[in-house]
Coordinates of C-alpha atoms (C1' of nucleotides) in Angstrom, one line a residue:
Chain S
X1 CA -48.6 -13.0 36.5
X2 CA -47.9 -9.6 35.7
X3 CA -44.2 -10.1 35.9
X4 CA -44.6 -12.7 33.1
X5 CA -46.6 -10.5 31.1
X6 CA -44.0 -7.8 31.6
X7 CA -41.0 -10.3 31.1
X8 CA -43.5 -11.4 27.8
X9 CA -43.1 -7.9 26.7
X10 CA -39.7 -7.2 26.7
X11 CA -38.8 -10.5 24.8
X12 CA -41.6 -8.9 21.9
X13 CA -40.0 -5.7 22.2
X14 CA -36.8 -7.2 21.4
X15 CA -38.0 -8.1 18.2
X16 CA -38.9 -4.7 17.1
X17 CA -42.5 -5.6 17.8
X18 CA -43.1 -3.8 20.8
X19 CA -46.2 -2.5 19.2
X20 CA -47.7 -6.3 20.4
X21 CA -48.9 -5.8 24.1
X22 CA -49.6 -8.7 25.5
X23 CA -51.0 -8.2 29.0
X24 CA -54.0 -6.3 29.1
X25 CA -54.2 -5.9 32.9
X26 CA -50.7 -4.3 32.4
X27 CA -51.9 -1.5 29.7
X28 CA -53.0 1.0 32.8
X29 CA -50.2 0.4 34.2
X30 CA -48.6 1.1 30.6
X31 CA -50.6 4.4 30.0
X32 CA -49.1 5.7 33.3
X33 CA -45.6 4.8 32.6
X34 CA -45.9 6.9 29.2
X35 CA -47.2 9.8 30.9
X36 CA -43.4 9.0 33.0
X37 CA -41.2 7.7 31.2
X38 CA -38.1 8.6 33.4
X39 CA -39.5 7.0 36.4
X40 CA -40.4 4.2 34.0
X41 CA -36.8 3.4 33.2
X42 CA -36.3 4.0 37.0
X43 CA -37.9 1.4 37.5
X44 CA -36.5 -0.7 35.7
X45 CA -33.4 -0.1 36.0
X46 CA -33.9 -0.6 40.1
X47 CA -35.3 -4.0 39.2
X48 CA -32.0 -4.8 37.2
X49 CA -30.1 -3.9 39.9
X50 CA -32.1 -6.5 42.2
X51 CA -31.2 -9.0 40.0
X52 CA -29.7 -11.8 41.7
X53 CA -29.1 -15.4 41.1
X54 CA -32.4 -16.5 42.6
X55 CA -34.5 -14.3 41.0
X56 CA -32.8 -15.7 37.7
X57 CA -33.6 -19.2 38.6
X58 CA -37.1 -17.6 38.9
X59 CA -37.4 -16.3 35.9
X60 CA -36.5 -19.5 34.3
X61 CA -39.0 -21.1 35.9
X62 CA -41.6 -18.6 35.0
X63 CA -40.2 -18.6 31.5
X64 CA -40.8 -22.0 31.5
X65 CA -44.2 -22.4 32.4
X66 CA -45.0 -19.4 29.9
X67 CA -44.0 -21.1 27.2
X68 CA -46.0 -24.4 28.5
X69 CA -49.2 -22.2 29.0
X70 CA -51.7 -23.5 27.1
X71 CA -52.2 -20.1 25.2
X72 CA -48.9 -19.7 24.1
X73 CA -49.1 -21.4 20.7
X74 CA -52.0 -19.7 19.3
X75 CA -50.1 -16.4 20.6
X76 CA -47.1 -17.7 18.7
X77 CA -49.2 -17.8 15.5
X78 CA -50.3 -14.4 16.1
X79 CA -47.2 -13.2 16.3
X80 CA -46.1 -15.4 13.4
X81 CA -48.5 -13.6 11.4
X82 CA -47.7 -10.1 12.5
X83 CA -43.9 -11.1 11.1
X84 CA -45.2 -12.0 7.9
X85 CA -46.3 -8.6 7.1
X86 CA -43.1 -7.2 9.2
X87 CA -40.5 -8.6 7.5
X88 CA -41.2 -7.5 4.2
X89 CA -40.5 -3.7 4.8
X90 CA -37.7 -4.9 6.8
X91 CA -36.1 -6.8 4.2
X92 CA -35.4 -3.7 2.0
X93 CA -33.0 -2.3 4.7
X94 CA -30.4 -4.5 3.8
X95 CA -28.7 -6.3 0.8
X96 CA -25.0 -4.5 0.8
X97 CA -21.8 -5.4 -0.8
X98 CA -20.0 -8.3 0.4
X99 CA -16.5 -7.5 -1.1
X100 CA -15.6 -4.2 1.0
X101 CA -13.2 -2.7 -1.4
X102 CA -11.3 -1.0 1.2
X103 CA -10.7 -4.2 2.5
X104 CA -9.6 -5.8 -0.7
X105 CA -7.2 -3.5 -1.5
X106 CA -5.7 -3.8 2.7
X107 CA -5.4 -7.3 1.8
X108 CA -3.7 -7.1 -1.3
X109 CA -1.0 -5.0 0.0
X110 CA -0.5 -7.1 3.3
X111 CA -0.3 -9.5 1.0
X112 CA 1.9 -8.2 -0.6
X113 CA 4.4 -7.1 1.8
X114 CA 4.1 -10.3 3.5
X115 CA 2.0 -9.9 6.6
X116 CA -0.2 -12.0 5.7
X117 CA -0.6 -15.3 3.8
X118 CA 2.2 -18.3 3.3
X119 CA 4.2 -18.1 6.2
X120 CA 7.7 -17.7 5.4
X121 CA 9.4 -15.6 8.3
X122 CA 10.9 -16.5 10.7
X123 CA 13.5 -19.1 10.8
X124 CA 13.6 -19.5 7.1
X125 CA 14.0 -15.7 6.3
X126 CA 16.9 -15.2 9.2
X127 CA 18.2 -18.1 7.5
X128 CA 18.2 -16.5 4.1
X129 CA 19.8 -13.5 5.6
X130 CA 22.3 -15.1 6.8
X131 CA 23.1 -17.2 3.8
X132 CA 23.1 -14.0 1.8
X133 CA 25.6 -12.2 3.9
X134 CA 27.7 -15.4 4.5
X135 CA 27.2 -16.6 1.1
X136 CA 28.8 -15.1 -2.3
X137 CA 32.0 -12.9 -2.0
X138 CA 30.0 -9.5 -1.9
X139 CA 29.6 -8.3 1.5
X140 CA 26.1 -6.6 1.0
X141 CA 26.1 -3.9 3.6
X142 CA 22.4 -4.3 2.6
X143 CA 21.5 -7.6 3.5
X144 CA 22.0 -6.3 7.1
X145 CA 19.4 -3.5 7.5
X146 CA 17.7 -6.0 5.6
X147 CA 17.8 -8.4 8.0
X148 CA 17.0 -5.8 10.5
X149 CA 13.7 -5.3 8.3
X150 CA 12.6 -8.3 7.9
X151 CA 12.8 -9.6 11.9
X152 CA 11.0 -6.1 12.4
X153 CA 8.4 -7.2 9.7
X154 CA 8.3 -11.1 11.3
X155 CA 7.3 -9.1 14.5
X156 CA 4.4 -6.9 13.0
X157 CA 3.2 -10.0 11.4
X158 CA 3.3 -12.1 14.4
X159 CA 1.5 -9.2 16.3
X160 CA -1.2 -8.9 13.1
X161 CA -1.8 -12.9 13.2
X162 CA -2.5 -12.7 16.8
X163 CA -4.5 -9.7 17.2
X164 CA -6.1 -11.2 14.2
X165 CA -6.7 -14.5 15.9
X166 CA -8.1 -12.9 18.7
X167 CA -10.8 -11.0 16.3
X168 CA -11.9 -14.3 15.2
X169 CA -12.3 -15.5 18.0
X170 CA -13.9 -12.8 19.2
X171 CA -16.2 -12.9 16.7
X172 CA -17.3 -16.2 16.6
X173 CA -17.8 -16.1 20.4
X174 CA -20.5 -13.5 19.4
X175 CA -21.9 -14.8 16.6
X176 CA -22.3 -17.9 18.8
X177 CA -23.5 -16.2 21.8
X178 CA -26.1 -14.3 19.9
X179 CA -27.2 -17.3 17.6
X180 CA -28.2 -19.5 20.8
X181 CA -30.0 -16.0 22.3
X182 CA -32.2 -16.0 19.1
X183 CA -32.4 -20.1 19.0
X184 CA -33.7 -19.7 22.6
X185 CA -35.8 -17.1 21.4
X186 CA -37.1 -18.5 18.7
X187 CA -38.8 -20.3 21.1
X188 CA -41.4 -17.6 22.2
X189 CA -40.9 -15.9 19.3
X190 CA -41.2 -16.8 15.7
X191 CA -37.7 -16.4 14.4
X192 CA -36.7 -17.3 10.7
X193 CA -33.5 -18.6 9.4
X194 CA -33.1 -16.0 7.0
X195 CA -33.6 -13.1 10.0
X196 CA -30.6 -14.9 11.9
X197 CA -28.8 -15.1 9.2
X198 CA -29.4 -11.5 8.5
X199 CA -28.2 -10.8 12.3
X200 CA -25.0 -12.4 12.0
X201 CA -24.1 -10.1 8.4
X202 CA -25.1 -7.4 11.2
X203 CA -22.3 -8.6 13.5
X204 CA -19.4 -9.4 11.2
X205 CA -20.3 -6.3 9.2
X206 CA -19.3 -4.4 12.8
X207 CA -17.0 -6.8 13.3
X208 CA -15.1 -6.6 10.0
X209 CA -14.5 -2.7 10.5
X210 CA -12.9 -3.5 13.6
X211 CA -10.8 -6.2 11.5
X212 CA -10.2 -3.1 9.2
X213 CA -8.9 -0.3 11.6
X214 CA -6.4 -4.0 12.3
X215 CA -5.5 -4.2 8.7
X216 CA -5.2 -0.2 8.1
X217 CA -2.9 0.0 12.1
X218 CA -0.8 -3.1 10.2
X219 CA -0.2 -1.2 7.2
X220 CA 0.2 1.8 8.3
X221 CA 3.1 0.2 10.2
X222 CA 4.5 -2.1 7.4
X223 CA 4.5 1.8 5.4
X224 CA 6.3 3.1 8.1
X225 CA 8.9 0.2 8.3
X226 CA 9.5 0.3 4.8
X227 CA 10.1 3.7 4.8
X228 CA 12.5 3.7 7.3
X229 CA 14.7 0.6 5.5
X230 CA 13.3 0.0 2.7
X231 CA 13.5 3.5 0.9
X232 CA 16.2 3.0 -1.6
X233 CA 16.4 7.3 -0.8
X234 CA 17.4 6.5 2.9
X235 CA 20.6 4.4 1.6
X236 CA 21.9 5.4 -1.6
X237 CA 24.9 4.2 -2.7
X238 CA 26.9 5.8 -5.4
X239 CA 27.6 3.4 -8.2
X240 CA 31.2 2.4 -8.6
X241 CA 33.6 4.3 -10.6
X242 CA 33.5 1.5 -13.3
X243 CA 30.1 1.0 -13.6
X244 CA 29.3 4.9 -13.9
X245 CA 32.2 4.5 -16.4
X246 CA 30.6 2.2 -18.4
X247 CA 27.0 4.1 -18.7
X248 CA 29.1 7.1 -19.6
X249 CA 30.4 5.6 -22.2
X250 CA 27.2 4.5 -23.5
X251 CA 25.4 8.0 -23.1
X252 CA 28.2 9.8 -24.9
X253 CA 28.4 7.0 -27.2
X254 CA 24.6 7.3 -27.7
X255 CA 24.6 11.1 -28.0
X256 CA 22.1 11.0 -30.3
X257 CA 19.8 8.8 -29.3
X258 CA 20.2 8.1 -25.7
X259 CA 18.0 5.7 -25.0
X260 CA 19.3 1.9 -24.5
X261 CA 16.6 -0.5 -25.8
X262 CA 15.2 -2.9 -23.5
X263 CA 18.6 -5.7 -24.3
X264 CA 20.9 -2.9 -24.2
X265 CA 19.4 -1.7 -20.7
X266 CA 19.7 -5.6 -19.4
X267 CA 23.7 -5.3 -20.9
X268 CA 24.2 -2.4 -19.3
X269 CA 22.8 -4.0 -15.9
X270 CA 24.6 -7.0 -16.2
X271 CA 28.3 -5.1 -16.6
X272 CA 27.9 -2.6 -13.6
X273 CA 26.2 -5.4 -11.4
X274 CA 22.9 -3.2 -11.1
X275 CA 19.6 -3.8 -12.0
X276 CA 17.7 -3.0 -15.3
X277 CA 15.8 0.2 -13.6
X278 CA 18.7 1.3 -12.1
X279 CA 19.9 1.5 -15.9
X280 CA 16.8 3.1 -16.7
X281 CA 17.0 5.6 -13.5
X282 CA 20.2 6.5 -14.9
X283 CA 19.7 7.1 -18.1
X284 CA 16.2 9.1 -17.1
X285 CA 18.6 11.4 -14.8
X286 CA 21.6 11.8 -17.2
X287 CA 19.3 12.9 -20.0
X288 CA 17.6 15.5 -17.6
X289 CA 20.4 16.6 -16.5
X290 CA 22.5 16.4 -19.4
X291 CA 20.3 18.4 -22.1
X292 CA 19.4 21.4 -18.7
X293 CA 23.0 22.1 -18.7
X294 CA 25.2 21.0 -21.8
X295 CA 28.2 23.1 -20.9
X296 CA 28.6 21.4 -17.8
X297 CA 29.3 17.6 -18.7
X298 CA 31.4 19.4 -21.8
X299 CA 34.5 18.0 -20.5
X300 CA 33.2 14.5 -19.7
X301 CA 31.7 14.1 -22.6
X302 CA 34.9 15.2 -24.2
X303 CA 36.6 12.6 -22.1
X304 CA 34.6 9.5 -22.8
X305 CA 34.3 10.9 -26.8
X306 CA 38.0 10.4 -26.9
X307 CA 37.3 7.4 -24.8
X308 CA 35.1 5.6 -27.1
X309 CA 37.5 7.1 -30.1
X310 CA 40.4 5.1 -29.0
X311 CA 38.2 1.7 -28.6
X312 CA 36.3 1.9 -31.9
X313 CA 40.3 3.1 -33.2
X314 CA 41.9 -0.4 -31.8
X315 CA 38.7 -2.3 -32.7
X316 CA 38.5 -0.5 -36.5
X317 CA 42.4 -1.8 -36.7
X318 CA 41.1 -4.6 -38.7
X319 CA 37.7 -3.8 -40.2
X320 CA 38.1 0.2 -40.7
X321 CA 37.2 2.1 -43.6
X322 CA 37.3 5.8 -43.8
X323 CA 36.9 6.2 -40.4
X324 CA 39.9 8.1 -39.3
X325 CA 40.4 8.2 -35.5
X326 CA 42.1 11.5 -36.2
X327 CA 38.9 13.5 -35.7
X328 CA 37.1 11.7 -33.0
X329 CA 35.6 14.6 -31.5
X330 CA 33.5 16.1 -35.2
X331 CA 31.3 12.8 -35.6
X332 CA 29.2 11.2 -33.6
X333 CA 31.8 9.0 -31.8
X334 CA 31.4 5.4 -31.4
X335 CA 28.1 5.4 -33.2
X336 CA 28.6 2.2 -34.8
X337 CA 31.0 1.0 -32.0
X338 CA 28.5 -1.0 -30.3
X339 CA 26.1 -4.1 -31.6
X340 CA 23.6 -2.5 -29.4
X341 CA 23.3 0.2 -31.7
X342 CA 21.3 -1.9 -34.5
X343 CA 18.8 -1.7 -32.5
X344 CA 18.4 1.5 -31.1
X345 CA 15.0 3.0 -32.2
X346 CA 15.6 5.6 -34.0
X347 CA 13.0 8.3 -33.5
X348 CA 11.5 6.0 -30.5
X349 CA 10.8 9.1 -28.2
X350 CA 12.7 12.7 -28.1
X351 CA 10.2 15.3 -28.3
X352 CA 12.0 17.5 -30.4
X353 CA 13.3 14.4 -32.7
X354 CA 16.3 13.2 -32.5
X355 CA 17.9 16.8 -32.4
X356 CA 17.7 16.9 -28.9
X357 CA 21.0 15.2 -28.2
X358 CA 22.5 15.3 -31.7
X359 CA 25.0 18.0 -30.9
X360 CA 28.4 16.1 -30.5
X361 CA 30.3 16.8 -27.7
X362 CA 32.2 19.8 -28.6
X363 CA 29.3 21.3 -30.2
X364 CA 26.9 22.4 -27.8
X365 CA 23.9 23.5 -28.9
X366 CA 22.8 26.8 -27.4
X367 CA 19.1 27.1 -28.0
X368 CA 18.0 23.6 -27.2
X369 CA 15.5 24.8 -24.5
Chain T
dC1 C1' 28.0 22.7 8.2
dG2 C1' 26.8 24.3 3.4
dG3 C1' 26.3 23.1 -1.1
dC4 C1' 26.6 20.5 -5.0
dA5 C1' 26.4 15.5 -6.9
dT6 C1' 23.6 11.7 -7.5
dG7 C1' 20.4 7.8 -7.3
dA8 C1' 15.4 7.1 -6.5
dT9 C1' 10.7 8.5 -6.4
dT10 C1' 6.7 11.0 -7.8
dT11 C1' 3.9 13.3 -11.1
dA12 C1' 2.6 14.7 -15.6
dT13 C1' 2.8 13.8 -20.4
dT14 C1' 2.4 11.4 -24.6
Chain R
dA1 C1' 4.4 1.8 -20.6
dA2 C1' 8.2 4.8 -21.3
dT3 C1' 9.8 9.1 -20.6
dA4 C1' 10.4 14.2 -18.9
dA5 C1' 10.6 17.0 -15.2
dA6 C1' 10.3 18.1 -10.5
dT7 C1' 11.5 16.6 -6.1
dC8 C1' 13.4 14.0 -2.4
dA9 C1' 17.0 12.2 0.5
dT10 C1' 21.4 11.0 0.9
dG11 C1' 26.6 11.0 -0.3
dC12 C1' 30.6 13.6 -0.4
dC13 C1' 33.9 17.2 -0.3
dG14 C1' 36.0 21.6 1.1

DNA sequence: CGGCATGATTTATT
DNA sequence: AATAAATCATGCCG
């Protein structure tokens, strides 16, 4: 009998309600054991070592018949009632947030990058690959590395999903386990729904942070792989000779208000077979580096003033008026040689005004800075 | 290899 | 949101 009581005991103090003794013949024993607490846990920890299969069955059996003893329901209300005022300080311990930012925003970007959600690797993106490199005349050294990328991405993903798998898994398993401990409990001690429930927000709440240090390891490696291929730094490629032409001729031709509106920039994009930012990159760079250091693109800009002369000179053939291509140089060439220049904003954003870049070419403007 | 050119990115500003 | 300015990382040439 007093191993029941004892066994009775733990399963209270498992509850956090170990102030509930239960065997009086054992509180003696109890008020030598806290003079001791060491050989206490001794103790105890020598009778866990004696554990074996037998003694399990026994302690079934004992369980058993405890919870058949004839006492046992009006201790169960007892301890029913002790809850009741319990739970009501416990209940103020918890109530957190559900949507873990952090984890929102790891989502998000595996999301984004592709780790996670529609699945789309694989055989479908090799195949893509391929079709781009085999595909259209261009033989994108890019598509390549990119390639390369995305079979290195396919393989972080495939390592995510798994290790991801196995969390679930993992996790349920746990959940499940402990549910049916506290079902089986719930037995011998009054358990409500609402306290399981709060048990298993315990659980995944560990749980998720492990799914977190997942998610952060996964970006952390997506980051790195993009880095390394993905960095439009790591493989810059000059623009070709006509496409830097054709910018140039719209900078110089723009002197005075360098900044291609939104249709201009997607022109622009469209004739050197680059994107729309790359215009924009461009254009950012060349004005930098342009108004730090006039005397240094004078010739260039000397060269596509003349340039944009002679165009605006065979195009003005017909429709001229007292524009003389013989000074091509003192105006500001080609102003009106483009349609994009109708709507160029004027004012739209030089600090200074439009003074910045009005200087024509062979006019440099010494005190600009 | 050093150094400048150049496209892209980052940060600050408006 | 667009741009200026600073900075990065590579390309390219002597």
């Amino acid at each position: 009998m007093e191993d029941q009581a004892r066994m009775m005991s733990g399963l209270v103090g498992l509850s956090g309600l170990s102030q509930v003794d239960v065997g009086d013949h054992d509180a003696g024993r109890k008020q030598h054991s806290l003079g001791q607490p060491q050989q206490d846990i001794g103790d105890i920890l020598q009778q866990i070592m004696a554990i074996t299969d037998e003694s399990l069955d026994e302690a079934q059996a004992r369980k058993h018949a405890l919870n058949c003893h004839r006492m046992k329901p009006a201790l169960f209300s007892v301890l029913c009632e002790i809850k009741e005022k319990t739970v009501l300080s416990i209940r103020g311990i918890q109530d957190e947030d559900p949507p873990d930012p952090q984890i929102m925003r790891l989502d998000n970007m595996l999301l984004a990058e592709g780790v996670s959600g529609p699945e789309k690797g694989g055989a479908s993106a090799a195949a893509a690959a391929v079709a781009a490199a085999a595909a259209g005349g261009s033989p994108n050294d890019g598509s390549i590395e990119h390639s390369d990328y995305r079979a290195k991405l396919t393989q972080i993903r495939g390592i995510y999903h798994s290790e991801l798998e196995k969390y679930e898994q993992a996790c349920s398993e746990f959940t499940n386990h402990v549910m049916n401990l506290l079902r089986e409990q719930s037995r011998t001690r009054p358990i409500s729904p609402k306290e399981i429930e709060r048990m298993v927000g315990i659980i995944h709440r560990k749980f998720s942070s492990i799914q977190m240090q997942l998610k952060q390891s996964t970006c952390e490696a997506v980051m790195i792989l993009r880095s390394r291929f993905l960095d439009a730094r790591r493989k810059r490629r000059n623009f070709n000779k006509q496409a830097t032409e054709v910018l140039n001729e719209y900078f110089y031709s723009h002197l005075s208000n360098p900044y291609p509106s939104e249709e201009a920039k997607e022109e622009l994009a469209k004739k050197c077979a680059i994107t729309v930012s790359q215009v924009s990159n461009w254009f950012g760079n060349k004005r930098i580096r342009y108004k730090k250091n006039i005397g240094k693109f004078q010739e260039e800009a000397n060269l596509y003033a003349v340039k944009t002369a002679v165009d605006a000179a065979s195009v003005s053939s017909q429709a001229s008026q007292a524009n003389s291509p013989a000074t091509p140089n003192s105006g500001s060439p080609g102003s009106y040689s483009r349609p994009n220049t109708g709507h160029a904003h004027p004012g739209l954003h030089p600090t200074n005004g439009e003074g910045l870049f009005l200087s024509p070419p062979l006019q440099p403007q010494v005190g600009l800075q």
